[in-house]
Amino acid sequence: MSKKVESKPLAQNKKASHDYFIEDTYEAGIVLTGTEIKSLRNGRANMSDAFATIRNGEAFVNNLHISPFEQGNRHNPTDPTRARKLLLHKSQIMKLLGQTKQEGYTLVPLKIYTRNGYAKLLIGLGRGKKNYDKRETSAKRDAQRQIQRALREKQKY
């Protein structure tokens, strides 16, 4: 009877939904060393340039910047943007490998959060948006915002 406890995101990639159509998501564990988890809990992570790859049957996240912990000791990692291994099932890795071989698909890190004390990374299978897609998405969002605003105004009276 273990409860699944999920906290608020420690870091989030806000540009991902702007730049990609996210078609599928996977939850992966991250292999962290030293005091990286303490830096994550302090919110000292930046994932704006991060991307995921599959090499030799293993998944890695690259360019995920986790700042060194200030009160850290000699076990502090020296490179804040090093490639970190992702913990996924073999079948998930093979499925992702097959899907990323298709034209235009990539693995995009979406957010980092903790679940039951472990750091988890939500990765999405994304297809890149063209400029006209981005404009269309922002136009839809603006229209939704105007509709909501009009409904709120109507409810006031």
Coordinates of C-alpha atoms in Angstrom, one line a residue:
M1 CA 0.0 0.0 0.0
S2 CA 2.5 2.6 -1.1
K3 CA 1.1 6.0 -1.9
K4 CA 2.3 7.8 -5.0
V5 CA 3.2 11.3 -3.8
E6 CA 4.0 13.8 -6.6
S7 CA 5.2 17.3 -5.7
K8 CA 5.3 20.5 -7.8
P9 CA 7.8 20.6 -10.6
L10 CA 11.4 21.4 -9.6
A11 CA 12.2 22.6 -13.2
Q12 CA 10.1 22.9 -16.3
N13 CA 10.8 23.4 -20.0
K14 CA 8.3 26.1 -20.9
K15 CA 9.6 26.4 -24.5
A16 CA 8.8 22.7 -25.3
S17 CA 5.1 23.2 -25.9
H18 CA 5.9 26.3 -28.0
D19 CA 8.4 24.5 -30.2
Y20 CA 7.0 21.0 -30.4
F21 CA 3.8 19.0 -30.7
I22 CA 4.1 16.6 -27.8
E23 CA 2.5 13.3 -28.8
D24 CA 3.5 10.9 -26.0
T25 CA 5.2 11.2 -22.6
Y26 CA 7.3 8.9 -20.5
E27 CA 8.5 9.1 -16.9
A28 CA 12.2 8.3 -16.4
G29 CA 14.4 8.3 -13.4
I30 CA 17.6 10.3 -13.5
V31 CA 21.0 9.1 -12.3
L32 CA 22.3 12.0 -10.1
T33 CA 25.7 12.1 -8.3
G34 CA 26.8 13.9 -5.2
T35 CA 24.7 16.9 -4.1
E36 CA 22.8 17.3 -7.4
I37 CA 19.5 16.4 -5.8
K38 CA 19.9 19.2 -3.2
S39 CA 20.5 21.7 -6.0
L40 CA 17.3 20.4 -7.7
R41 CA 15.2 20.7 -4.6
N42 CA 16.5 24.3 -4.3
G43 CA 15.2 25.0 -7.8
R44 CA 18.7 25.5 -9.3
A45 CA 18.1 23.7 -12.6
N46 CA 17.7 25.0 -16.1
M47 CA 16.3 22.8 -18.9
S48 CA 15.8 25.3 -21.7
D49 CA 18.5 23.8 -23.9
A50 CA 18.1 20.2 -22.8
F51 CA 17.5 17.3 -25.1
A52 CA 17.4 13.5 -24.8
T53 CA 19.3 11.0 -26.9
I54 CA 19.6 7.2 -27.0
R55 CA 23.1 5.8 -27.3
N56 CA 24.1 2.1 -27.1
G57 CA 20.7 1.1 -25.9
E58 CA 20.7 3.6 -23.0
A59 CA 18.9 6.9 -22.7
F60 CA 20.7 10.1 -21.7
V61 CA 19.7 13.7 -21.2
N62 CA 22.2 16.3 -22.4
N63 CA 22.6 20.1 -21.6
L64 CA 20.4 19.8 -18.4
H65 CA 22.1 22.5 -16.3
I66 CA 22.1 21.7 -12.6
S67 CA 24.1 24.3 -10.7
P68 CA 26.6 23.0 -8.1
F69 CA 25.3 23.0 -4.5
E70 CA 26.9 25.9 -2.6
Q71 CA 27.5 24.0 0.6
G72 CA 28.7 20.9 -1.3
N73 CA 31.9 19.0 -0.6
R74 CA 34.4 17.2 -2.8
H75 CA 31.7 14.9 -4.2
N76 CA 30.1 17.9 -6.0
P77 CA 30.1 17.2 -9.8
T78 CA 32.3 19.6 -11.7
D79 CA 30.4 19.8 -15.0
P80 CA 26.9 21.2 -14.5
T81 CA 25.8 20.2 -18.0
R82 CA 27.1 16.7 -18.2
A83 CA 25.1 13.9 -19.8
R84 CA 23.0 12.2 -17.2
K85 CA 21.6 8.6 -17.7
L86 CA 17.9 8.1 -17.7
L87 CA 16.3 5.0 -16.1
L88 CA 13.8 3.5 -18.5
H89 CA 12.7 -0.1 -19.2
K90 CA 14.4 -1.7 -22.2
S91 CA 11.0 -2.0 -24.1
Q92 CA 10.4 1.8 -23.6
I93 CA 13.9 2.6 -24.9
M94 CA 13.4 0.4 -28.0
K95 CA 10.0 2.0 -28.6
L96 CA 11.5 5.5 -28.3
L97 CA 14.4 4.5 -30.6
G98 CA 12.0 3.4 -33.3
Q99 CA 9.9 6.5 -33.0
T100 CA 12.8 8.9 -33.0
K101 CA 14.1 7.3 -36.2
Q102 CA 11.1 8.7 -38.0
E103 CA 11.6 12.1 -39.7
G104 CA 11.0 15.1 -37.5
Y105 CA 10.6 13.3 -34.1
T106 CA 12.8 14.1 -31.1
L107 CA 12.9 13.4 -27.4
V108 CA 12.2 16.6 -25.4
P109 CA 12.6 16.9 -21.6
L110 CA 9.4 18.5 -20.2
K111 CA 9.8 18.7 -16.4
I112 CA 11.7 17.4 -13.4
Y113 CA 9.8 16.5 -10.2
T114 CA 10.1 14.2 -7.2
R115 CA 8.0 11.2 -6.6
N116 CA 8.4 9.2 -3.4
G117 CA 11.8 10.9 -2.8
Y118 CA 13.2 10.1 -6.2
A119 CA 13.9 12.7 -9.0
K120 CA 11.9 11.9 -12.1
L121 CA 12.2 13.5 -15.6
L122 CA 9.1 13.6 -17.8
I123 CA 10.3 13.3 -21.4
G124 CA 8.0 13.7 -24.4
L125 CA 8.1 12.5 -27.9
G126 CA 7.8 15.7 -29.9
R127 CA 7.4 16.7 -33.5
G128 CA 8.8 20.1 -34.4
K129 CA 6.5 23.0 -35.1
K130 CA 6.8 25.2 -38.1
N131 CA 6.5 29.0 -37.7
Y132 CA 2.9 29.0 -39.0
D133 CA 2.0 26.3 -36.5
K134 CA 3.4 28.5 -33.7
R135 CA 1.4 31.5 -34.9
E136 CA -1.8 29.3 -35.1
T137 CA -1.3 28.0 -31.6
S138 CA -0.8 31.5 -30.1
A139 CA -3.8 32.8 -32.0
K140 CA -5.9 29.9 -30.5
R141 CA -4.6 30.7 -27.0
D142 CA -5.4 34.4 -27.4
A143 CA -8.9 33.6 -28.6
Q144 CA -9.5 31.3 -25.6
R145 CA -8.3 34.0 -23.3
Q146 CA -10.7 36.5 -24.8
I147 CA -13.6 34.1 -24.5
Q148 CA -12.8 33.4 -20.9
R149 CA -12.5 37.2 -20.2
A150 CA -15.9 37.8 -21.9
L151 CA -17.5 35.0 -19.8
R152 CA -16.1 36.5 -16.6
E153 CA -17.4 39.9 -17.5
K154 CA -20.8 38.5 -18.3
Q155 CA -21.0 36.6 -15.0
K156 CA -20.3 39.9 -13.1
Y157 CA -23.6 41.4 -14.3

